[in-house]
Amino acid sequence: MGDPRWPSLRLDPPMSGASSTASPIPVPAILLGEGLPPFEAITAEQVKAHIPALMEQLQAELSALEQQLELALGSGAPLQWHQVMDPLQRMGERLRWSWGVVSHLNGVCNSPELREAHASQQAAVVQFGNRAGQSQVLYRALQQLQTQANGLDATQQRILAAELRDMQLRGVGLSGEAQEAFNAASQELAELSTRFGNQVLDATNSWTLSLTNPDDVDGLPSSLLDQLAQASRAAGAEGSTAESGPWLLGLDMPRYAPFMKYSRRRDLREQLYKAHVGRASGQGEGSAAELNNWPLIEQILTLRGQQAQRLGYANWAEVSLAAKMADSEAAVELLLEELRLAAHPVAMQELESLRACAARHGAPEAADLRPWDVSYWAEVLRQESFELDSEALRPYFPLPRVLEGLFSLCGRLFDIRIEAADGEAPVWHPDVRFFRVLEGAGAGARAGEAIAAFYLDPYSRPGSKRGGAWMDECLGRGVSPSGQAVLPVAYLICNQSSPVGDTPSLMTFEEVETLFHEFGHGLQHMLTTVERPQVAGINGVEWDAVELPSQFMENFCWEWPVLRHMTAHVDTGEPLPRALFDKMLAAKNFQSGLQTLRQIEFSLVDMRLHTEGEQAQDFMQVLRDVRAEVAVLPSPAWGRTLHTFSHIFAGGYAAGYYSYKWAEVLSADAYAAFEETAGADGEPSIETGRRYRETILEVGGSRPAMESFKAFRGREPKLDALLRHQGMSQ
């Protein structure tokens, strides 16, 4: 039976104005505009049939609003918030709901039909955004509201400032041919980004390698053999088993990463590596020639550079930084250089340790270590140095137990209760789960009150689901078009190994950290108490601060009082032995120097592509120059990692990839507050947890991120905690 607090489960509301005696006219699923989307009812045909009508209606509503505001501005009477911001927010939410679910399904249930439907309507969506963002009437109305500031609180003033800035970045100051060119480029950039992401997915899926000889799988753990056999059966080899094969290798991370780590076959590691770094480049063994992202990269960077100049900026990096905490490219480069100076000597030592390890084993690659050797020899060295086999940890981390531990931690620290609600909400795949979030016992009379919900889609589906992990907004906190209170609902998407037979998904420790990371994003979205949707949850948070809550949560994976409650051996039910945890802790910062340099490399490449790269004749030269400056192990000249850099070419991180490191400084320093207040037994402080919820999670983007950080820590952030956590303190 449905919970009356969740009217969003009503999927067929009558049309407004319908007679009480007439049969209600069903609203197309994609146009419901409120509540949890009925995913299975939203088809590619619905997208093509009904999104055009929605866009026409929104265009008409925008015209009507502009006329009303023109009259109001002409009257000389002061404007009110509800005259401008409320109707804008309602229009934006209707579009976000309908187009958001299309984009979501495109990421988790990708199909040729849905792609084509998405592409057919994307131009109209971009066009509407450009028109709203460039409306002179709206801009003047917002300016008047800001100038009056009658009765506006700090949150409203922050919303106004952000709206005005965003309109400037969307070309409100342009006119004539310059505006036409800007709008055309905006549409083209949206199309190019979508194509880039689709081609990465297709290129990843297009390459497989069937292994038939037992020598081909020498060194592979049983869990990976199970995955490879399962993939082989799914591809048609019905008799495939983990013991006898055949085994189907692929480029998705649940198969690629452990193969590179455990395979003793250097020739196969090299073959797999070449295929992986050659994806979407039209080169390399097994690559589809038509899946070449190079022309898209050139067009995207060129168009972004042109857009920046139209807006009066020198380059796209300046456009990106206009809405971030970092105030300049120099500030970003300064942080990255400080991290590079700390990480470089550590990384050099780590690389020499790998070479020495290979030499001790008589490996010919000891004198010429290559990128496809690093993961393998790192795992060998890890086992030798710490007697720690990463694969041996997996049986202690079955997904159900990890979820119990995660939910228990959040319950203690943030005074919430998380309950499974499978079957109570529509889902897009049988593997997807649904959970509700309730206030905890400390909320007094509000204990047990529903405050949020989330979907969890944990497993990799290489054929239809893009790789990586992310959190996105299904529903935001606010008020529905029908006047009902809306509670936030999050999408939490991961790509870990699927269950095999009756065995649940056994997580690598990296997958555990990823789950905690995405849940940290989800907490900021779900626990917001801000009533204005524009800055509730993650909305309005500066992009280089939005990773603070996510990276912050990862730290708890390394606390024994927390970890022991989320482990149970899949066969025996025994928790992770303390001795094994101590080995994990000793190995915590293993290879941290190399990993840090890799992130710095990505960040610098991104930033420089969007500064000097926009005028460069050879974008790959930017990559080569950064690698020469940062990397300690040369990368092959034939590597094409830019071709799959979806964060910056198909996501929101253009000239913003540095945000991971910027926010990591914030998150490490924030977590240090828990280290300073932990109990004698190491248990995290409940008082500190409540304060973190109140000062960081609940306020969302309603105030500058620096103010929220200082409200929690009592001072500005310092780099010390991050260097200490990563074992690179000077």
XYZ file of C-alpha atoms in Angstrom:
730
model
C 0.000 0.000 0.000
C 1.371 3.433 -0.889
C 2.547 5.824 1.795
C 0.353 8.974 1.802
C 3.524 11.027 2.288
C 4.653 9.857 -1.132
C 1.861 10.901 -3.509
C 4.465 10.831 -6.251
C 3.584 7.182 -6.811
C 0.304 8.255 -8.389
C 1.153 7.823 -12.063
C -2.048 8.910 -13.823
C -3.247 12.262 -12.451
C -6.209 13.753 -14.286
C -5.670 16.684 -16.580
C -6.358 20.031 -14.941
C -9.879 21.240 -15.608
C -11.260 17.755 -16.237
C -14.849 17.215 -15.202
C -15.379 15.138 -12.087
C -17.797 12.929 -14.025
C -15.637 12.450 -17.080
C -13.014 9.775 -17.384
C -9.605 11.307 -16.763
C -7.487 11.769 -19.867
C -4.234 9.924 -19.222
C -1.163 12.112 -19.340
C 1.703 10.656 -21.388
C 4.244 9.251 -18.970
C 6.994 11.539 -20.188
C 4.883 14.658 -19.529
C 3.767 13.877 -15.974
C 6.184 16.495 -14.714
C 6.045 15.392 -11.091
C 6.553 12.317 -8.972
C 8.706 9.298 -9.605
C 8.984 8.635 -13.338
C 7.289 5.461 -14.639
C 10.491 4.436 -16.383
C 9.210 1.424 -18.303
C 6.409 3.513 -19.811
C 8.809 6.143 -21.160
C 9.825 4.976 -24.602
C 11.742 6.417 -27.516
C 8.421 6.815 -29.311
C 7.092 8.926 -26.428
C 10.156 11.139 -26.568
C 9.637 11.907 -30.246
C 5.867 12.209 -29.935
C 5.532 14.394 -26.841
C 8.707 16.398 -26.171
C 7.913 18.730 -29.104
C 4.532 19.561 -27.538
C 6.200 20.219 -24.190
C 8.721 22.546 -25.786
C 5.963 24.452 -27.609
C 4.062 24.853 -24.359
C 7.146 26.050 -22.493
C 7.947 28.518 -25.259
C 4.382 29.886 -25.011
C 4.613 30.165 -21.225
C 7.935 31.972 -21.505
C 6.408 34.441 -23.979
C 3.500 35.057 -21.608
C 5.863 35.621 -18.693
C 7.929 38.062 -20.740
C 4.795 40.037 -21.628
C 3.717 40.188 -17.982
C 7.159 41.324 -16.869
C 7.356 43.924 -19.638
C 4.115 45.446 -18.370
C 5.283 45.282 -14.767
C 8.606 46.921 -15.583
C 6.835 49.628 -17.524
C 4.490 50.382 -14.640
C 7.333 51.433 -12.388
C 5.953 49.330 -9.519
C 8.483 47.211 -7.602
C 8.691 43.614 -8.766
C 8.071 40.746 -6.369
C 9.966 37.467 -6.160
C 6.879 35.402 -6.962
C 6.343 37.328 -10.181
C 9.725 36.382 -11.631
C 11.510 33.537 -9.889
C 8.614 31.216 -9.109
C 7.316 30.884 -12.696
C 10.877 30.523 -13.986
C 11.540 27.759 -11.504
C 8.318 25.944 -12.416
C 9.142 26.015 -16.128
C 12.669 24.857 -15.452
C 11.446 21.982 -13.307
C 8.976 20.772 -15.910
C 11.743 20.631 -18.483
C 14.206 19.099 -16.021
C 11.718 16.371 -15.080
C 10.873 15.297 -18.626
C 14.232 15.809 -20.307
C 16.073 14.643 -17.201
C 14.474 11.209 -17.320
C 15.322 10.919 -21.029
C 18.965 11.745 -20.284
C 18.954 9.359 -17.338
C 17.607 6.469 -19.397
C 20.098 7.295 -22.131
C 22.856 6.667 -19.557
C 21.505 3.511 -17.917
C 19.349 1.890 -20.646
C 21.057 3.070 -23.803
C 19.627 1.810 -27.104
C 19.808 2.917 -30.743
C 16.150 3.954 -30.619
C 16.550 6.063 -27.479
C 19.724 7.660 -28.835
C 17.968 8.680 -32.013
C 14.989 10.051 -30.080
C 17.274 11.981 -27.730
C 19.243 13.436 -30.639
C 16.052 14.419 -32.470
C 14.869 16.622 -29.581
C 18.128 17.927 -28.145
C 18.247 20.981 -30.400
C 14.815 22.156 -29.219
C 15.852 21.779 -25.583
C 19.047 23.763 -26.145
C 17.123 26.386 -28.097
C 14.700 26.922 -25.224
C 17.564 27.224 -22.753
C 19.262 29.789 -24.955
C 16.099 31.799 -25.367
C 15.403 31.878 -21.612
C 19.042 32.635 -20.860
C 19.138 35.493 -23.360
C 15.796 37.120 -22.587
C 16.394 40.838 -22.148
C 13.090 41.209 -20.297
C 13.989 38.514 -17.793
C 17.440 39.987 -17.342
C 16.055 43.449 -16.593
C 13.527 41.941 -14.202
C 16.260 40.080 -12.344
C 18.382 43.218 -12.203
C 15.477 45.179 -10.753
C 14.837 42.499 -8.148
C 18.499 42.582 -7.183
C 18.554 46.384 -7.016
C 15.396 46.577 -4.902
C 16.378 43.731 -2.565
C 13.175 44.539 -0.671
C 12.667 41.812 1.860
C 15.045 39.419 0.099
C 17.105 37.189 2.347
C 20.710 36.174 1.716
C 19.636 32.976 -0.041
C 17.428 34.848 -2.480
C 20.190 37.353 -3.176
C 22.605 34.494 -3.869
C 20.096 32.932 -6.290
C 19.669 36.218 -8.112
C 23.408 36.792 -8.419
C 23.871 33.280 -9.810
C 20.991 33.672 -12.277
C 22.352 36.965 -13.585
C 25.863 35.501 -13.918
C 24.531 32.438 -15.728
C 22.535 34.582 -18.148
C 25.684 36.532 -18.922
C 27.493 33.253 -19.600
C 24.624 32.156 -21.855
C 24.933 35.199 -24.059
C 22.348 37.655 -22.777
C 24.730 40.470 -23.695
C 24.936 39.374 -27.325
C 22.768 40.451 -30.213
C 22.388 40.021 -33.940
C 24.823 37.763 -35.748
C 26.951 37.225 -32.627
C 23.951 35.844 -30.737
C 22.900 33.675 -33.678
C 26.411 32.243 -33.899
C 26.497 31.669 -30.137
C 23.183 29.801 -30.193
C 24.176 27.674 -33.165
C 27.426 26.751 -31.429
C 25.568 25.886 -28.209
C 23.373 23.428 -30.083
C 26.334 21.945 -31.893
C 28.297 21.539 -28.649
C 25.397 19.680 -27.041
C 25.155 17.327 -30.012
C 28.913 16.758 -30.114
C 29.079 15.957 -26.409
C 26.295 13.396 -26.731
C 27.997 11.796 -29.731
C 31.303 11.710 -27.857
C 29.780 9.789 -24.948
C 27.886 7.403 -27.204
C 31.019 6.593 -29.175
C 32.967 5.870 -25.987
C 30.240 3.432 -24.954
C 30.144 1.817 -28.394
C 33.923 1.580 -28.647
C 34.097 -0.016 -25.207
C 31.473 -2.574 -26.170
C 32.832 -3.288 -29.655
C 36.029 -4.963 -28.470
C 36.084 -8.444 -26.977
C 38.649 -11.227 -26.906
C 37.720 -14.855 -26.413
C 40.281 -16.747 -24.359
C 40.214 -20.515 -24.891
C 43.552 -21.751 -23.580
C 44.063 -22.185 -19.818
C 47.430 -20.442 -20.259
C 45.523 -17.330 -21.329
C 44.003 -16.978 -17.867
C 47.106 -17.810 -15.867
C 47.070 -15.911 -12.566
C 43.454 -14.765 -12.732
C 41.407 -15.081 -9.524
C 38.262 -17.180 -9.421
C 35.987 -14.140 -9.157
C 37.299 -12.773 -12.461
C 37.073 -16.187 -14.125
C 33.425 -16.290 -13.048
C 32.834 -12.878 -14.614
C 34.599 -13.790 -17.866
C 32.698 -17.066 -18.148
C 29.413 -15.313 -17.448
C 30.208 -12.780 -20.191
C 31.032 -15.631 -22.559
C 27.700 -17.341 -21.841
C 25.872 -14.057 -22.389
C 27.588 -13.811 -25.787
C 26.326 -17.254 -26.804
C 28.863 -19.767 -25.453
C 26.293 -21.643 -23.369
C 28.709 -24.210 -21.990
C 31.289 -21.744 -20.729
C 32.479 -22.304 -17.170
C 34.978 -20.577 -14.928
C 37.065 -23.766 -14.850
C 37.223 -24.661 -18.534
C 36.214 -21.523 -20.438
C 35.923 -20.089 -22.925
C 36.388 -16.747 -21.192
C 35.337 -13.471 -22.806
C 37.547 -10.467 -22.085
C 36.240 -6.924 -22.535
C 37.140 -3.290 -21.916
C 34.572 -2.548 -19.204
C 36.268 -1.891 -15.860
C 34.986 -4.977 -13.934
C 36.861 -7.109 -16.483
C 39.646 -4.803 -17.631
C 41.040 -3.642 -14.270
C 41.444 -7.040 -12.548
C 42.874 -8.619 -15.698
C 45.571 -5.941 -15.836
C 46.256 -6.521 -12.160
C 46.467 -10.324 -12.104
C 47.256 -11.673 -15.571
C 50.719 -13.206 -15.846
C 50.508 -12.968 -19.623
C 52.349 -9.755 -20.448
C 51.466 -10.094 -24.133
C 47.745 -10.181 -23.330
C 48.078 -7.290 -20.892
C 49.719 -5.263 -23.653
C 47.009 -6.231 -26.127
C 44.260 -5.285 -23.699
C 45.963 -2.011 -22.743
C 46.376 -0.992 -26.377
C 42.715 -1.692 -27.030
C 41.708 0.284 -23.945
C 43.751 3.419 -24.661
C 42.874 3.187 -28.341
C 39.119 3.247 -27.830
C 37.113 5.688 -29.928
C 40.214 6.603 -31.953
C 39.617 4.507 -35.042
C 42.952 2.801 -34.420
C 44.211 -0.275 -32.729
C 43.280 -3.911 -32.969
C 39.548 -4.445 -33.006
C 38.750 -0.715 -33.118
C 35.836 0.399 -35.250
C 37.133 2.964 -37.740
C 33.927 4.992 -37.626
C 34.127 5.401 -33.834
C 36.755 8.134 -33.896
C 36.326 10.934 -31.367
C 39.276 12.957 -32.663
C 37.197 15.164 -35.000
C 34.735 15.726 -32.149
C 37.518 16.827 -29.787
C 38.790 19.319 -32.360
C 35.309 20.714 -32.938
C 34.434 20.888 -29.236
C 37.611 22.727 -28.256
C 37.389 25.091 -31.211
C 33.736 25.907 -30.524
C 34.361 26.443 -26.816
C 37.182 28.842 -27.607
C 34.944 30.766 -29.980
C 32.122 30.863 -27.451
C 34.452 32.263 -24.806
C 35.595 35.035 -27.109
C 32.004 35.923 -27.980
C 31.351 36.328 -24.250
C 34.403 38.529 -23.812
C 36.679 35.949 -22.188
C 40.124 34.944 -23.330
C 39.352 31.229 -23.272
C 36.923 28.615 -21.989
C 38.857 28.181 -18.738
C 37.921 31.733 -17.774
C 34.259 30.978 -18.535
C 34.400 27.845 -16.403
C 36.098 29.529 -13.446
C 33.556 32.373 -13.383
C 31.229 30.159 -11.338
C 33.767 28.281 -9.200
C 35.625 28.750 -5.918
C 38.988 29.052 -7.662
C 39.203 32.596 -8.969
C 41.833 32.088 -11.671
C 43.804 29.603 -13.694
C 46.860 30.682 -11.683
C 45.165 29.617 -8.438
C 44.424 26.205 -9.914
C 47.956 25.749 -11.238
C 49.390 26.803 -7.873
C 47.455 24.091 -6.039
C 48.384 21.467 -8.618
C 52.055 22.474 -8.455
C 52.079 22.211 -4.654
C 50.653 18.716 -4.962
C 53.092 17.799 -7.747
C 56.081 18.876 -5.666
C 54.891 16.678 -2.806
C 53.967 13.693 -4.989
C 56.833 13.605 -7.501
C 59.633 12.282 -5.256
C 57.224 9.758 -3.740
C 56.169 8.573 -7.201
C 59.796 8.201 -8.317
C 60.494 5.952 -5.337
C 57.349 3.944 -6.053
C 58.353 3.414 -9.680
C 61.830 2.242 -8.673
C 60.226 -0.193 -6.220
C 58.172 -1.693 -9.051
C 61.251 -2.089 -11.234
C 63.150 -3.722 -8.396
C 60.254 -6.093 -7.757
C 60.151 -7.135 -11.422
C 63.935 -7.621 -11.364
C 63.731 -9.880 -8.282
C 61.326 -12.078 -10.221
C 63.614 -12.167 -13.244
C 61.079 -10.391 -15.446
C 62.518 -9.048 -18.706
C 60.387 -5.901 -18.371
C 62.332 -4.827 -15.261
C 64.636 -2.738 -17.438
C 61.795 -1.363 -19.546
C 58.660 -1.134 -17.434
C 55.657 -0.127 -19.525
C 52.179 1.125 -18.575
C 50.642 -2.343 -19.028
C 53.088 -3.680 -16.439
C 52.352 -1.239 -13.629
C 49.119 -2.714 -12.253
C 50.509 -6.252 -12.342
C 53.785 -5.537 -10.561
C 52.065 -3.195 -8.132
C 49.842 -6.069 -7.041
C 52.827 -8.421 -6.753
C 54.689 -5.847 -4.669
C 51.621 -5.166 -2.524
C 51.317 -8.849 -1.683
C 55.022 -9.121 -0.923
C 55.241 -5.931 1.119
C 52.053 -6.246 3.114
C 51.050 -9.879 2.604
C 47.840 -8.431 1.256
C 46.016 -9.888 -1.715
C 43.390 -7.420 -2.908
C 41.322 -10.273 -4.288
C 41.263 -12.010 -0.901
C 39.318 -9.047 0.481
C 36.350 -9.408 -1.856
C 34.553 -12.233 -0.011
C 34.376 -9.966 3.050
C 32.531 -7.246 1.130
C 29.267 -8.658 -0.232
C 27.113 -5.727 -1.333
C 24.223 -6.405 1.107
C 26.565 -6.294 4.082
C 28.358 -3.176 2.838
C 24.996 -1.427 2.501
C 24.087 -2.386 6.064
C 27.320 -0.867 7.333
C 26.927 2.285 5.252
C 23.348 2.812 6.394
C 24.269 2.149 10.013
C 27.075 4.727 9.857
C 24.775 7.349 8.368
C 22.180 6.547 10.990
C 24.616 7.148 13.846
C 26.284 10.252 12.460
C 23.429 12.045 10.757
C 20.451 10.719 12.729
C 18.610 9.178 9.804
C 17.069 5.770 9.154
C 17.297 4.089 5.747
C 14.744 1.438 4.840
C 14.470 -0.775 1.773
C 11.340 -0.030 -0.233
C 11.797 -2.380 -3.181
C 8.601 -2.826 -5.142
C 7.155 0.495 -3.999
C 8.562 2.542 -6.868
C 8.969 2.080 -10.626
C 12.464 1.034 -11.750
C 14.282 0.897 -15.098
C 15.986 -2.493 -14.596
C 15.358 -5.504 -12.337
C 18.721 -4.929 -10.599
C 17.690 -1.447 -9.403
C 16.717 -1.021 -5.759
C 14.715 1.709 -4.017
C 15.224 3.014 -0.466
C 13.531 5.581 1.746
C 15.310 7.931 4.150
C 13.566 8.799 7.435
C 14.394 11.099 10.328
C 16.046 9.308 13.246
C 15.147 9.069 16.902
C 16.921 12.342 17.698
C 14.342 14.289 15.677
C 11.806 14.038 18.491
C 8.249 14.346 17.212
C 9.577 14.178 13.652
C 11.211 10.769 14.197
C 10.199 8.400 11.431
C 9.173 11.226 9.116
C 10.074 10.571 5.485
C 12.626 13.102 4.230
C 14.067 11.594 1.032
C 14.557 8.472 -1.068
C 17.079 7.070 -3.512
C 17.539 4.540 -6.275
C 20.622 2.299 -6.325
C 21.722 0.811 -9.664
C 24.919 -0.991 -8.642
C 26.029 -3.338 -11.433
C 27.848 -2.958 -14.727
C 25.820 -3.541 -17.914
C 28.385 -2.966 -20.689
C 25.859 -3.217 -23.507
C 23.527 -0.445 -22.355
C 24.959 1.451 -19.373
C 27.771 3.947 -19.562
C 30.795 3.305 -17.389
C 31.845 5.073 -14.220
C 29.738 6.036 -11.234
C 27.573 9.075 -10.572
C 24.795 10.620 -8.534
C 22.035 12.577 -10.195
C 18.777 14.233 -9.215
C 15.557 12.336 -9.807
C 13.436 14.743 -7.764
C 14.554 17.874 -5.957
C 13.173 19.314 -2.758
C 10.371 21.753 -3.485
C 6.697 21.979 -4.349
C 5.067 20.103 -7.233
C 2.924 21.778 -9.908
C -0.118 20.431 -8.053
C 1.016 22.148 -4.858
C 2.269 19.098 -2.987
C 5.548 19.066 -1.073
C 8.230 17.153 -2.962
C 10.921 15.244 -1.136
C 14.326 14.803 -2.784
C 15.053 11.537 -4.591
C 18.527 10.636 -5.867
C 19.885 8.325 -8.539
C 22.993 6.486 -7.270
C 24.713 4.703 -10.163
C 27.728 2.379 -9.882
C 29.339 -0.159 -12.207
C 30.635 -2.932 -9.976
C 30.756 -6.649 -10.686
C 27.396 -8.370 -10.981
C 26.303 -11.303 -8.809
C 27.244 -14.700 -10.209
C 24.628 -17.373 -9.650
C 23.554 -17.315 -6.012
C 26.663 -15.410 -4.937
C 26.011 -11.708 -4.316
C 28.206 -9.021 -5.795
C 31.566 -9.286 -4.008
C 33.055 -5.817 -4.014
C 36.636 -4.774 -4.395
C 37.657 -2.264 -1.776
C 37.847 0.371 -4.509
C 34.192 -0.358 -5.317
C 33.324 0.071 -1.648
C 34.995 3.487 -1.685
C 33.114 4.378 -4.868
C 29.786 3.482 -3.258
C 30.596 5.663 -0.235
C 31.691 8.450 -2.601
C 28.421 8.522 -4.532
C 26.420 8.202 -1.334
C 28.173 11.312 -0.050
C 26.812 13.206 -3.052
C 23.430 11.671 -2.369
C 23.438 12.810 1.257
C 23.932 16.434 0.240
C 21.034 16.115 -2.183
C 18.739 14.239 0.204
C 19.372 15.937 3.552
C 18.954 19.509 2.373
C 16.605 21.679 4.398
C 16.742 24.584 1.952
C 13.265 25.440 0.706
C 14.309 27.146 -2.509
C 15.023 24.533 -5.210
C 17.615 26.671 -7.020
C 20.064 26.178 -4.142
C 18.716 23.078 -2.404
C 21.034 20.075 -2.128
C 23.798 20.118 -4.724
C 22.124 22.922 -6.692
C 24.060 26.174 -6.530
C 27.143 24.551 -4.981
C 30.333 25.694 -6.681
C 31.546 22.934 -8.974
C 34.968 22.726 -7.345
C 33.318 22.215 -3.944
C 30.640 19.743 -4.981
C 33.023 16.789 -4.451
C 33.566 17.692 -0.787
C 30.761 15.500 0.660
C 31.584 12.593 -1.655
C 35.318 12.431 -1.035
C 34.662 13.076 2.638
C 32.605 9.872 2.955
C 35.387 7.719 1.502
C 37.480 8.330 4.633
C 35.137 6.266 6.797
C 36.036 3.151 4.792
C 39.406 3.292 6.562
C 38.088 3.449 10.114
C 38.088 0.091 11.921
C 35.013 0.881 14.073
C 33.133 1.522 10.830
C 34.688 -1.141 8.620
C 34.119 -4.036 10.990
C 30.367 -3.425 10.835
C 30.185 -3.634 7.059
C 32.103 -6.855 6.447
C 30.929 -10.459 6.604
C 32.605 -13.290 4.721
C 30.226 -14.537 2.055
C 30.708 -18.170 3.133
C 31.306 -18.006 6.886
C 29.698 -14.728 7.900
C 32.834 -13.837 9.851
C 33.823 -10.163 9.884
C 37.089 -8.984 8.386
C 39.909 -10.004 10.747
C 41.641 -7.102 12.452
C 45.000 -8.406 11.258
C 43.830 -8.167 7.663
C 42.563 -4.634 8.229
C 45.943 -3.654 9.693
C 47.557 -4.876 6.468
C 45.082 -2.781 4.484
C 45.915 0.232 6.598
C 49.642 -0.312 6.133
C 49.078 -0.456 2.379
C 46.628 2.482 2.323
C 49.014 4.901 0.665
C 50.624 2.317 -1.569
C 51.290 3.985 -4.948
C 49.667 7.222 -3.736
C 52.381 9.285 -5.411
C 51.758 7.750 -8.831
C 47.999 8.051 -8.397
C 48.268 11.708 -7.399
C 50.453 12.532 -10.391
C 47.910 10.852 -12.664
C 45.128 13.082 -11.340
C 47.352 16.153 -11.659
C 48.110 15.159 -15.246
C 44.396 14.917 -16.090
C 43.719 18.240 -14.378
C 46.511 20.106 -16.156
C 45.674 18.611 -19.547
C 42.071 19.688 -19.111
C 42.970 23.214 -18.005
C 45.537 23.761 -20.742
C 43.359 22.310 -23.477
C 40.880 25.012 -22.563
C 43.468 27.787 -22.559
C 46.360 27.345 -24.972
C 44.855 24.207 -26.520
C 42.044 26.101 -28.155
C 44.567 27.816 -30.417
C 46.897 24.827 -30.791
C 47.259 23.057 -34.117
C 47.959 19.732 -32.406
C 45.902 19.092 -29.304
C 47.905 15.942 -28.577
C 50.969 18.141 -28.119
C 49.293 19.656 -25.063
C 48.968 16.145 -23.622
C 52.587 15.308 -24.449
C 53.860 18.528 -22.876
C 51.957 17.938 -19.636
C 53.150 14.349 -19.428
C 56.747 15.474 -19.883
C 56.226 17.896 -17.010
C 54.367 15.587 -14.631
C 54.650 11.882 -15.420
C 57.481 9.684 -14.158
C 56.712 6.797 -16.527
C 56.566 7.688 -20.235
C 53.309 6.852 -22.012
C 53.339 5.429 -25.547
C 52.956 8.017 -28.270
C 50.150 5.936 -29.775
C 47.976 6.212 -26.641
C 44.714 8.049 -27.259
C 43.349 8.663 -23.773
C 41.900 12.025 -24.816
C 39.443 10.150 -27.018
C 37.676 8.742 -23.938
C 38.068 11.721 -21.586
C 34.301 11.890 -21.103
C 34.507 14.047 -17.993
C 35.519 17.058 -20.067
C 34.102 16.234 -23.515
C 30.790 14.605 -22.574
C 30.306 15.782 -18.986
C 30.380 18.881 -16.863
C 34.098 19.004 -15.996
C 35.464 21.067 -18.895
C 38.214 23.255 -17.403
C 37.048 21.849 -14.099
C 38.653 18.434 -13.674
C 40.952 20.033 -11.109
C 37.838 20.189 -8.917
C 38.554 16.678 -7.653
C 41.839 17.810 -6.136
C 40.493 21.193 -5.023
C 37.585 19.554 -3.204
C 39.894 16.853 -1.844
C 41.717 19.538 0.132
C 38.359 20.587 1.602
C 37.175 17.049 2.279
C 40.417 15.904 3.937
C 40.439 18.940 6.205
C 36.748 18.451 7.013
C 37.370 14.811 7.881
C 40.239 15.837 10.147
C 37.543 17.274 12.436
C 36.279 13.716 12.967
C 39.804 12.486 13.630
C 40.229 15.201 16.255
C 36.959 14.346 18.016
C 36.870 10.542 17.736
C 36.172 8.590 20.902
C 38.714 6.505 22.771
C 37.595 3.443 20.795
C 37.904 5.317 17.507
C 34.161 5.688 17.015
C 33.303 8.844 15.023
C 31.839 11.633 17.133
C 28.051 11.861 16.883
C 28.206 15.540 17.824
C 30.636 16.255 14.971
C 28.408 14.270 12.613
C 25.369 16.352 13.522
C 27.370 19.557 13.060
C 28.568 18.376 9.648
C 24.988 17.639 8.633
C 23.809 21.071 9.756
C 26.659 23.179 8.335
C 27.499 21.314 5.099
C 24.808 18.866 4.022
C 21.642 20.727 4.944
C 22.573 24.162 3.598
C 23.541 22.963 0.105
C 24.204 25.875 -2.224
C 22.299 28.457 -0.195
C 25.579 30.159 0.757
C 29.147 30.143 -0.609
C 30.961 26.867 -0.056
C 33.751 28.647 1.797
C 31.245 30.003 4.318
C 29.872 26.506 4.899
C 33.353 25.093 5.334
C 34.293 27.787 7.836
C 31.020 27.253 9.703
C 32.039 23.620 10.165
C 35.784 23.982 10.739
C 35.942 27.477 12.197
C 38.672 28.498 9.736
C 39.700 28.331 6.087
C 40.937 24.989 4.689
C 44.550 23.840 4.852
C 46.485 21.434 2.636
C 48.124 19.618 5.565
C 45.403 17.012 6.143
C 45.361 15.844 2.519
C 49.131 15.372 2.391
C 49.031 13.534 5.724
C 46.167 11.268 4.636
C 48.060 10.339 1.473
C 51.379 9.769 3.214
C 53.097 12.694 1.515
C 53.657 15.054 4.434
C 56.885 16.944 4.087
